[in-house]
Short mmCIF file of C-alpha atoms and ligand atoms in Angstrom, two decimals:
data_model
loop_
_atom_site.label_atom_id
_atom_site.label_comp_id
_atom_site.label_asym_id
_atom_site.label_seq_id
_atom_site.Cartn_x
_atom_site.Cartn_y
_atom_site.Cartn_z
CA MET A 1 -61.16 261.85 100.64
CA GLU A 2 -63.12 258.92 101.71
CA VAL A 3 -62.21 256.40 98.60
CA VAL A 4 -64.77 254.17 97.13
CA LEU A 5 -64.12 250.91 94.58
CA LYS A 6 -66.65 249.61 93.16
CA ASN A 7 -66.66 246.33 91.76
CA LEU A 8 -63.63 246.84 90.91
CA THR A 9 -61.46 244.19 88.49
CA LYS A 10 -58.39 242.89 87.18
CA ILE A 11 -57.57 240.62 84.39
CA PHE A 12 -54.15 239.96 82.91
CA PRO A 13 -53.90 238.67 79.87
CA SER A 14 -52.33 235.50 79.69
CA ARG A 15 -48.60 235.89 78.92
CA ASN A 16 -48.67 232.64 76.73
CA ARG A 17 -51.01 232.99 73.29
CA LYS A 18 -51.69 228.92 73.45
CA ASN A 19 -51.59 228.27 76.87
CA GLY A 20 -54.46 231.05 77.08
CA ASP A 21 -55.18 230.85 81.06
CA GLU A 22 -55.42 235.32 82.41
CA VAL A 23 -55.14 235.80 85.12
CA VAL A 24 -58.00 237.59 87.82
CA ALA A 25 -55.56 239.85 90.19
CA VAL A 26 -57.93 240.83 91.73
CA ASN A 27 -61.76 239.80 91.76
CA ASP A 28 -64.96 241.80 91.90
CA MET A 29 -63.91 244.16 94.79
CA ASN A 30 -65.86 246.07 96.94
CA ILE A 31 -64.31 248.11 100.23
CA THR A 32 -64.48 251.20 101.25
CA ILE A 33 -61.47 253.47 102.52
CA PRO A 34 -63.73 255.96 105.18
CA ASP A 35 -62.20 259.39 105.09
CA GLY A 36 -59.04 260.36 107.04
CA LYS A 37 -58.55 256.62 107.79
CA LEU A 38 -55.37 254.22 107.59
CA VAL A 39 -56.66 250.78 106.02
CA GLY A 40 -54.27 247.65 105.44
CA LEU A 41 -53.98 245.86 101.95
CA LEU A 42 -53.94 242.95 103.36
CA GLY A 43 -52.43 238.86 102.41
CA PRO A 44 -50.19 236.64 100.89
CA SER A 45 -47.91 237.69 97.56
CA GLY A 46 -49.90 238.09 94.50
CA CYS A 47 -53.01 238.47 95.80
CA GLY A 48 -54.02 240.76 93.52
CA LYS A 49 -52.52 243.64 96.83
CA SER A 50 -50.32 245.99 94.27
CA THR A 51 -52.31 245.79 91.50
CA THR A 52 -55.07 247.26 94.38
CA LEU A 53 -53.27 249.91 94.42
CA TYR A 54 -51.87 250.73 91.03
CA MET A 55 -55.78 250.67 89.87
CA ILE A 56 -56.62 253.56 93.08
CA SER A 57 -53.84 255.38 91.76
CA GLY A 58 -54.05 255.03 87.56
CA LEU A 59 -51.15 253.82 86.79
CA GLN A 60 -52.53 250.31 85.86
CA LYS A 61 -56.12 251.12 84.47
CA VAL A 62 -58.85 248.57 85.59
CA THR A 63 -60.97 245.78 83.46
CA GLY A 64 -64.26 246.55 85.55
CA GLY A 65 -65.59 248.05 88.25
CA GLN A 66 -65.54 252.30 89.06
CA ILE A 67 -62.99 254.53 92.01
CA PHE A 68 -64.45 256.46 93.93
CA PHE A 69 -62.53 259.78 95.54
CA GLY A 70 -65.71 261.24 97.64
CA ASP A 71 -68.33 262.32 95.22
CA ASP A 72 -65.52 262.08 92.08
CA ASP A 73 -65.21 258.97 90.12
CA VAL A 74 -61.74 258.67 89.00
CA THR A 75 -61.69 255.60 87.17
CA HIS A 76 -60.32 256.85 84.38
CA LEU A 77 -58.58 260.02 85.72
CA THR A 78 -54.69 259.32 84.42
CA PRO A 79 -52.54 259.77 87.56
CA GLU A 80 -51.40 262.97 87.73
CA ASN A 81 -54.65 264.46 88.04
CA ARG A 82 -56.13 262.09 91.14
CA GLY A 83 -53.50 263.39 94.34
CA VAL A 84 -52.59 260.54 94.94
CA GLY A 85 -48.78 260.06 96.71
CA LEU A 86 -47.11 256.53 96.13
CA VAL A 87 -44.15 255.03 97.89
CA PHE A 88 -43.14 251.58 97.58
CA GLN A 89 -40.87 248.76 98.28
CA ASN A 90 -37.59 250.53 96.67
CA TYR A 91 -37.97 253.20 97.28
CA ALA A 92 -36.46 255.20 94.14
CA LEU A 93 -34.45 257.33 94.71
CA TYR A 94 -32.84 259.85 92.52
CA PRO A 95 -28.97 258.89 93.50
CA HIS A 96 -27.45 261.98 91.49
CA LEU A 97 -29.67 264.58 93.72
CA THR A 98 -30.26 265.68 97.56
CA VAL A 99 -32.82 264.95 99.49
CA LYS A 100 -34.06 268.51 98.55
CA GLN A 101 -34.44 268.10 94.80
CA ASN A 102 -35.41 264.67 95.57
CA ILE A 103 -38.80 266.55 97.78
CA MET A 104 -39.21 269.08 95.81
CA PHE A 105 -38.69 267.29 91.81
CA PRO A 106 -42.32 266.71 92.13
CA LEU A 107 -43.54 269.79 92.19
CA GLU A 108 -40.86 271.28 89.71
CA ASN A 109 -42.76 268.60 87.75
CA LEU A 110 -46.18 270.87 88.30
CA LYS A 111 -47.58 272.09 84.81
CA GLY A 112 -50.18 275.65 84.67
CA ALA A 113 -52.62 276.81 87.59
CA ASP A 114 -50.83 274.58 89.26
CA ARG A 115 -47.22 275.56 89.18
CA LEU A 116 -45.84 277.21 92.52
CA SER A 117 -43.61 279.80 92.57
CA LYS A 118 -39.66 278.77 93.67
CA GLU A 119 -40.15 280.01 98.00
CA GLU A 120 -43.20 277.73 97.72
CA MET A 121 -42.23 275.17 96.36
CA LEU A 122 -39.00 275.08 99.41
CA LYS A 123 -40.67 275.85 101.93
CA ARG A 124 -43.02 273.27 101.02
CA THR A 125 -39.87 271.09 100.49
CA VAL A 126 -38.87 271.77 104.59
CA GLU A 127 -42.76 270.83 105.74
CA ALA A 128 -42.56 267.49 105.15
CA ALA A 129 -39.13 267.14 105.79
CA ARG A 130 -39.56 268.17 108.83
CA LEU A 131 -43.13 265.77 108.73
CA VAL A 132 -40.40 262.75 108.86
CA GLN A 133 -38.06 263.92 110.32
CA ILE A 134 -35.43 264.40 108.21
CA ASP A 135 -35.28 267.84 107.73
CA ASP A 136 -31.26 268.64 109.21
CA LEU A 137 -30.64 265.70 105.92
CA LEU A 138 -31.49 268.15 103.06
CA ALA A 139 -28.47 268.44 101.68
CA ARG A 140 -26.88 264.99 101.38
CA LYS A 141 -27.48 262.09 98.63
CA PRO A 142 -29.20 259.04 99.22
CA SER A 143 -26.31 257.10 98.98
CA GLU A 144 -25.13 258.68 102.39
CA LEU A 145 -28.16 257.92 104.05
CA SER A 146 -29.76 254.80 106.17
CA GLY A 147 -31.88 252.13 104.13
CA GLY A 148 -34.71 254.13 107.19
CA GLN A 149 -34.10 257.43 106.28
CA GLN A 150 -34.04 257.14 102.73
CA GLN A 151 -37.33 255.70 103.00
CA ARG A 152 -38.55 258.75 105.15
CA VAL A 153 -37.13 260.05 102.00
CA ALA A 154 -39.98 259.15 100.12
CA ILE A 155 -42.57 259.51 102.09
CA ALA A 156 -42.22 263.15 101.74
CA ARG A 157 -41.51 263.53 98.41
CA ALA A 158 -45.97 261.15 97.97
CA LEU A 159 -46.85 263.95 100.51
CA VAL A 160 -45.15 266.94 98.70
CA LYS A 161 -47.94 267.28 96.70
CA MET A 162 -50.53 267.53 99.86
CA PRO A 163 -52.44 264.58 97.95
CA LYS A 164 -55.82 263.17 98.54
CA VAL A 165 -54.78 259.69 98.84
CA LEU A 166 -51.92 258.52 100.38
CA LEU A 167 -50.73 254.79 99.22
CA LEU A 168 -47.67 253.21 100.25
CA ASP A 169 -46.78 249.23 98.30
CA GLU A 170 -44.73 247.83 101.55
CA PRO A 171 -42.94 250.67 102.23
CA LEU A 172 -41.12 248.66 105.35
CA SER A 173 -39.92 245.52 103.82
CA ASN A 174 -36.18 246.12 102.97
CA LEU A 175 -35.34 247.89 106.01
CA ASP A 176 -33.89 245.14 109.17
CA ALA A 177 -36.72 244.80 112.16
CA ARG A 178 -36.04 247.22 114.23
CA LEU A 179 -35.89 250.45 111.51
CA ARG A 180 -38.89 248.37 110.70
CA LEU A 181 -41.08 249.30 113.69
CA GLN A 182 -40.28 251.93 114.14
CA THR A 183 -40.82 254.13 110.49
CA ARG A 184 -44.14 251.49 110.81
CA GLU A 185 -45.17 253.85 114.10
CA GLU A 186 -44.33 256.89 112.37
CA ILE A 187 -45.88 256.23 109.45
CA ARG A 188 -48.84 255.86 111.87
CA ARG A 189 -48.05 259.68 113.05
CA ILE A 190 -47.65 261.28 110.36
CA GLN A 191 -50.54 260.02 109.62
CA ARG A 192 -52.54 260.63 112.71
CA GLU A 193 -50.97 264.38 111.73
CA THR A 194 -52.53 265.10 108.57
CA GLY A 195 -55.41 263.05 108.75
CA ILE A 196 -55.18 262.38 105.13
CA THR A 197 -56.54 259.11 103.90
CA THR A 198 -53.89 255.50 103.28
CA VAL A 199 -53.92 252.89 102.04
CA PHE A 200 -50.44 250.52 103.67
CA VAL A 201 -50.23 246.84 101.40
CA THR A 202 -48.31 244.57 103.64
CA HIS A 203 -48.16 241.00 103.23
CA ASP A 204 -46.94 241.66 107.32
CA GLN A 205 -50.01 240.41 109.66
CA GLU A 206 -48.60 241.74 112.62
CA GLU A 207 -47.82 245.01 110.23
CA ALA A 208 -50.73 244.99 109.13
CA MET A 209 -52.59 244.39 112.26
CA SER A 210 -50.65 247.22 115.01
CA ILE A 211 -50.93 250.19 112.39
CA SER A 212 -54.34 249.78 110.60
CA ASP A 213 -57.61 250.90 111.54
CA GLU A 214 -59.39 249.12 109.21
CA ILE A 215 -57.90 245.92 107.79
CA VAL A 216 -58.82 244.08 104.28
CA ILE A 217 -57.26 240.30 103.81
CA MET A 218 -57.90 239.24 100.39
CA LYS A 219 -56.42 236.26 98.66
CA LEU A 220 -56.30 235.25 95.18
CA GLY A 221 -57.41 238.01 94.47
CA ILE A 222 -61.04 237.95 96.70
CA VAL A 223 -62.13 240.14 99.84
CA GLN A 224 -61.82 237.61 102.41
CA GLN A 225 -63.25 240.06 105.11
CA ILE A 226 -62.62 243.65 105.85
CA GLY A 227 -63.30 245.03 109.62
CA ARG A 228 -61.29 246.13 112.33
CA PRO A 229 -57.96 244.33 113.29
CA GLN A 230 -59.43 242.76 116.91
CA GLU A 231 -63.24 242.26 115.60
CA VAL A 232 -61.46 240.38 112.49
CA TYR A 233 -58.80 238.36 115.33
CA ASP A 234 -61.80 238.30 117.53
CA ASN A 235 -64.14 236.40 114.68
CA PRO A 236 -62.90 235.67 111.59
CA ALA A 237 -64.75 234.60 108.84
CA ASN A 238 -63.00 231.02 107.78
CA LEU A 239 -60.64 229.37 107.87
CA PHE A 240 -57.89 230.74 105.76
CA VAL A 241 -58.40 234.38 108.23
CA ALA A 242 -57.52 232.75 110.89
CA LYS A 243 -54.44 231.28 110.07
CA PHE A 244 -53.27 233.87 108.46
CA LEU A 245 -53.42 236.26 111.42
CA GLY A 246 -51.09 235.97 114.45
CA THR A 247 -48.24 234.79 115.28
CA PRO A 248 -47.43 231.70 116.13
CA PRO A 249 -50.20 230.59 113.94
CA ILE A 250 -53.38 229.33 115.42
CA ASN A 251 -53.50 225.68 115.62
CA VAL A 252 -56.33 223.69 113.79
CA PHE A 253 -57.36 220.56 114.11
CA ALA A 254 -59.39 217.60 111.83
CA GLY A 255 -62.58 217.02 114.25
CA ARG A 256 -66.06 217.12 114.77
CA VAL A 257 -69.38 217.93 115.99
CA GLU A 258 -71.59 215.55 118.00
CA LYS A 259 -74.68 215.51 120.26
CA GLY A 260 -74.09 218.66 120.71
CA MET A 261 -69.88 219.26 121.45
CA ILE A 262 -67.07 219.16 119.65
CA TYR A 263 -64.90 216.38 119.33
CA ILE A 264 -60.15 216.13 118.90
CA GLY A 265 -59.74 212.14 118.82
CA SER A 266 -62.15 211.48 120.93
CA GLU A 267 -61.71 214.54 123.61
CA ALA A 268 -65.34 216.54 123.52
CA PHE A 269 -63.66 219.88 125.17
CA LEU A 270 -67.10 221.99 124.26
CA GLU A 271 -70.51 222.83 123.97
CA ALA A 272 -71.78 223.69 119.73
CA PRO A 273 -74.67 223.76 119.42
CA VAL A 274 -74.58 223.43 115.56
CA PRO A 275 -75.66 219.59 113.87
CA ASP A 276 -73.36 216.31 114.54
CA GLN A 277 -70.47 217.29 110.83
CA GLU A 278 -67.45 217.17 110.40
CA VAL A 279 -65.36 220.75 110.73
CA TYR A 280 -62.38 222.04 111.82
CA VAL A 281 -61.17 223.38 115.00
CA GLY A 282 -58.92 226.13 115.16
CA LEU A 283 -57.13 227.11 119.18
CA ARG A 284 -55.49 230.46 119.03
CA PRO A 285 -52.33 229.38 120.25
CA GLU A 286 -53.16 231.60 123.42
CA GLY A 287 -56.10 229.78 124.34
CA PHE A 288 -54.84 227.02 127.42
CA THR A 289 -54.98 227.10 130.90
CA LEU A 290 -52.97 223.72 131.93
CA ASP A 291 -55.80 222.04 133.83
CA GLU A 292 -54.46 218.60 134.65
CA ASN A 293 -58.59 217.95 134.60
CA GLY A 294 -58.17 219.41 131.38
CA PRO A 295 -60.46 218.13 127.98
CA PHE A 296 -56.54 218.41 125.15
CA SER A 297 -54.06 216.61 126.39
CA CYS A 298 -51.11 216.24 123.89
CA LYS A 299 -47.71 215.30 123.72
CA LEU A 300 -44.75 217.50 124.63
CA LYS A 301 -41.57 217.30 121.66
CA GLY A 302 -40.28 221.19 123.55
CA ILE A 303 -40.01 224.73 125.39
CA GLU A 304 -39.32 227.31 124.00
CA VAL A 305 -38.87 229.95 125.88
CA MET A 306 -39.68 233.18 125.08
CA GLY A 307 -39.17 235.46 127.64
CA ARG A 308 -42.44 235.73 130.16
CA ASP A 309 -44.31 233.41 127.89
CA VAL A 310 -43.35 230.47 127.23
CA SER A 311 -44.06 228.04 123.91
CA VAL A 312 -44.79 225.15 124.74
CA VAL A 313 -44.10 222.58 120.91
CA GLY A 314 -46.74 220.33 121.28
CA ALA A 315 -47.17 217.37 118.65
CA HIS A 316 -51.26 215.24 118.01
CA PRO A 317 -51.96 212.40 115.76
CA ASP A 318 -55.13 215.08 114.99
CA LEU A 319 -53.49 218.07 113.88
CA VAL A 320 -53.59 219.32 110.62
CA SER A 321 -51.49 222.82 110.78
CA ASN A 322 -47.63 222.81 110.89
CA SER A 323 -47.11 222.91 114.34
CA LEU A 324 -48.75 222.91 117.66
CA ARG A 325 -47.77 225.99 120.57
CA ILE A 326 -49.56 226.75 122.52
CA ILE A 327 -48.45 230.02 124.47
CA ILE A 328 -48.43 229.57 128.39
CA PRO A 329 -47.18 232.75 131.00
CA SER A 330 -43.17 230.96 132.47
CA ASP A 331 -44.39 231.35 135.74
CA MET A 332 -47.33 228.52 134.87
CA GLY A 333 -44.26 225.01 135.31
CA VAL A 334 -44.57 223.06 132.50
CA SER A 335 -41.08 221.03 133.14
CA GLU A 336 -40.12 218.96 129.52
CA GLY A 337 -40.42 215.93 131.53
CA CYS A 338 -43.59 215.70 130.95
CA GLU A 339 -44.38 213.17 128.65
CA ARG A 340 -48.52 214.23 128.14
CA VAL A 341 -50.21 218.12 129.33
CA ARG A 342 -53.53 219.03 129.81
CA PHE A 343 -55.32 222.15 129.06
CA SER A 344 -57.98 223.54 129.41
CA VAL A 345 -60.29 225.61 126.74
CA ARG A 346 -61.23 228.86 126.45
CA ARG A 347 -64.13 229.50 124.48
CA ASN A 348 -63.56 232.49 123.07
CA LYS A 349 -60.42 230.83 121.29
CA CYS A 350 -61.70 228.18 119.34
CA PHE A 351 -63.48 228.40 116.55
CA ILE A 352 -65.66 225.62 114.00
CA PHE A 353 -64.67 225.91 110.91
CA ARG A 354 -67.51 223.69 107.18
CA LYS A 355 -65.24 220.94 106.20
CA ASP A 356 -66.46 221.93 102.22
CA ASN A 357 -66.43 226.09 102.07
CA GLU A 358 -64.01 226.30 105.10
CA GLU A 359 -66.11 228.98 106.39
CA ARG A 360 -67.35 229.53 110.56
CA ILE A 361 -69.62 228.03 111.87
CA PRO A 362 -70.75 230.24 114.83
CA LEU A 363 -70.89 228.71 118.42
CA GLU A 364 -73.62 231.29 120.01
P1 ADP B 401 -49.91 241.35 95.58
O1 ADP B 401 -48.66 242.47 94.99
O2 ADP B 401 -50.05 241.20 96.39
O3 ADP B 401 -48.06 239.54 95.24
P2 ADP B 401 -50.15 241.03 92.39
O4 ADP B 401 -50.80 242.21 92.45
O5 ADP B 401 -48.89 241.79 92.17
O6 ADP B 401 -49.96 240.59 94.06
O7 ADP B 401 -50.39 240.86 91.51
C1 ADP B 401 -51.16 239.87 91.71
C2 ADP B 401 -51.16 238.83 90.83
O8 ADP B 401 -52.17 239.49 89.26
C3 ADP B 401 -50.50 237.60 90.04
O9 ADP B 401 -50.00 236.52 89.79
C4 ADP B 401 -49.50 238.78 89.58
O10 ADP B 401 -48.89 237.28 88.89
C5 ADP B 401 -50.09 238.61 88.60
N1 ADP B 401 -49.72 240.50 87.16
C6 ADP B 401 -49.19 241.32 88.22
N2 ADP B 401 -49.00 242.29 86.90
C7 ADP B 401 -48.83 241.81 86.02
C8 ADP B 401 -49.49 241.53 85.08
N3 ADP B 401 -48.42 243.16 84.85
N4 ADP B 401 -49.28 241.42 84.08
C9 ADP B 401 -49.67 239.66 83.92
N5 ADP B 401 -49.80 239.25 85.32
C10 ADP B 401 -49.27 240.43 86.47
MG1 MG B 402 -46.77 243.62 96.25
#
């Protein structure tokens, strides 16, 4: 089921009548979620991800715009009539019910023509449990399950009604790191097996990048960029997107373009066929190669061993991001004894951004 959001807007009235500031939680959002794909909705806390999801589900009314499921305008349908499955960060299982009863619960509430026989409900429940691999835990209570297992029950409960659209709001944030990774792969597998169009909300860029067919990056209610994860990483539309994707994050410097060359301080290191101007220069941590004749140098503050690679922590007077980090293979031989290190920089790992609106300036 293709999902289309058209000029979708949500404005919350101010809580405090006197100062009158309303919150534009989602601002004129236009996206298409392709049939059968998993789209990651990504952005910092407060950027409007949950609000978007709740509007798709029908739990929250829209202020403006439209929501389409296929050809149907569902903007004003109730949640029950949209055929969506929803999973929240807090699993909200019923503690006094067994796993089986929890999963079956939405089916027991079906009314009229949708009502299922007891056998059919049980069959669907077992199928959903099997899909998330908890079919051996059906008799347990939620308190007898691990966090990861509880979240699987919540997913099974969302799947049991065979939703047309699956909506997941930070479903992994309560899990520890290892379980998070495992459950993330599970969600991906389930999504592929069922082919249900899925929106996965997270503030974790790595999670979104690894699980999504496409990511949508938001800031203050406004969509910044939409695309395949690698595409967006390699071609960020603006400084915000460049900074939001990647660990360690991109290194950002105050620089300039002069006579067709990009400068950081007095060092010119890359050609740029653009007019002279002040710019932000972004250099991805993996874009450096040790090179004593290279055009980029920095002071060495320390080296962090990460196994296969090392992370060189540097200092540079023109740095405007929090820290300068360069990732190089551990056998490249930077020793803590060096005071300054010199690098060449790969062209496709270097971006420049306008100083005024922080849009990226293409280098081609
Ligand atoms: P996210 O899920 O990306 O963290 P939300 O969608 O929850 O962001 O919130 C977006 C913005 O809308 C925030 O500024 C938040 O404070 C505001 N907001 C969310 N829900 C309400 C509400 N019920 N009333 C007023 N403001 C709200
Ligand atoms: Mg949220």
